[in-house]
Amino acid sequence: MSDMVAVTAMMRREMLERVVHRLKEAGVPRLTVGRVHAFGAGVDPACARLSLDEVAESTDKAQVEFICDREREDMFTEILARAAHTGRRGDGIVFTRPVRRITNIRNGATGLEALE
């Protein structure tokens, strides 16, 4: 069983700054942020736009992703869910998955040391 997990959250873009601030306060050493398009149940009807490319309603969302040790998985998931919560449909989701290996490209460090 891996001792590392990848944590991914998709949320409203307007909640991104608050979420990143809380994660940094909690000690996340590094993370990535990107823009994604939500389709289906993750779309807030108040923010939906019809996409001519996909022929479906979509909403722009922010995605945050980072790797942490399994012991802090629940804590970080809770921080994400609380910081991104508005109570409206389309607030987003958080999911985790095991990470088998991490290698730092610059220095060759592996495991959690690769994140430092």
XYZ file of C-alpha atoms in Angstrom:
116
model
C 0.000 0.000 0.000
C 1.359 3.401 -0.995
C 2.093 5.922 1.739
C 1.386 8.799 -0.674
C -1.821 10.030 -2.276
C -2.692 12.525 -4.977
C -5.447 14.904 -3.929
C -7.458 16.576 -6.681
C -10.220 19.136 -6.231
C -12.433 20.822 -8.809
C -14.187 23.917 -7.520
C -15.694 27.263 -8.369
C -13.012 29.583 -9.723
C -13.972 32.321 -7.301
C -13.062 30.038 -4.370
C -9.541 29.305 -5.629
C -7.646 32.010 -3.745
C -9.252 31.042 -0.440
C -8.558 27.337 -1.020
C -4.900 27.850 -1.958
C -4.365 30.135 1.053
C -5.812 27.526 3.441
C -3.754 24.718 1.904
C -0.534 26.720 2.225
C -1.367 27.504 5.862
C -1.867 23.771 6.449
C 1.556 22.940 5.032
C 1.040 21.754 1.457
C 4.583 22.126 0.056
C 3.658 22.434 -3.628
C 0.539 22.232 -5.754
C -0.681 22.805 -9.260
C -3.664 24.857 -10.342
C -5.462 24.737 -13.660
C -8.665 25.606 -15.449
C -11.100 22.824 -16.310
C -14.585 22.664 -17.824
C -17.280 20.849 -15.845
C -20.106 19.035 -17.637
C -23.104 17.230 -16.198
C -24.051 17.303 -12.516
C -21.119 19.596 -11.669
C -22.625 22.497 -13.593
C -24.257 25.298 -11.639
C -27.271 26.311 -13.769
C -26.709 29.968 -12.834
C -23.210 29.891 -14.370
C -23.749 27.454 -17.251
C -22.796 28.345 -20.801
C -23.548 26.410 -23.927
C -20.362 25.180 -25.573
C -20.470 25.055 -29.348
C -17.508 22.658 -29.348
C -19.017 20.078 -27.003
C -22.708 20.911 -27.610
C -23.425 20.819 -23.890
C -23.709 23.216 -20.983
C -20.449 23.680 -19.138
C -18.932 25.779 -16.378
C -15.335 26.890 -15.987
C -13.862 25.470 -12.803
C -10.523 25.615 -11.028
C -8.590 22.425 -10.387
C -6.078 22.070 -7.566
C -3.846 19.025 -7.303
C -1.063 18.011 -4.939
C 0.590 14.966 -3.402
C 0.763 14.311 0.325
C 1.384 11.505 2.769
C -1.589 9.236 3.484
C -1.700 10.350 7.137
C -2.753 13.883 6.104
C -5.166 12.862 3.322
C -8.319 13.268 5.426
C -7.180 16.592 6.900
C -6.422 18.106 3.484
C -9.653 16.760 1.983
C -11.627 18.405 4.784
C -9.750 21.711 4.381
C -10.510 21.694 0.644
C -14.183 20.882 1.110
C -14.678 23.566 3.758
C -12.735 26.284 1.969
C -14.526 25.711 -1.371
C -18.038 25.356 0.091
C -20.745 27.865 -0.865
C -23.761 25.596 -0.480
C -24.797 25.987 -4.114
C -24.971 23.310 -6.774
C -21.660 23.063 -8.585
C -19.396 23.688 -5.573
C -17.185 20.870 -6.824
C -15.608 17.609 -5.736
C -12.460 16.342 -4.025
C -10.988 12.932 -4.748
C -7.829 11.066 -3.864
C -5.893 8.206 -5.382
C -2.751 6.270 -4.449
C 0.605 7.408 -5.797
C 3.050 4.604 -6.468
C 6.165 6.678 -7.051
C 7.426 10.263 -7.191
C 10.740 11.356 -8.684
C 12.014 14.934 -8.674
C 13.301 15.592 -12.182
C 15.876 18.195 -11.115
C 17.635 16.356 -8.286
C 16.497 12.735 -8.545
C 14.951 12.687 -5.045
C 12.149 10.152 -4.627
C 9.167 9.703 -2.350
C 8.000 12.543 -0.136
C 11.509 14.068 -0.294
C 10.850 14.782 -3.983
C 8.187 17.301 -2.939
C 10.549 19.446 -0.855
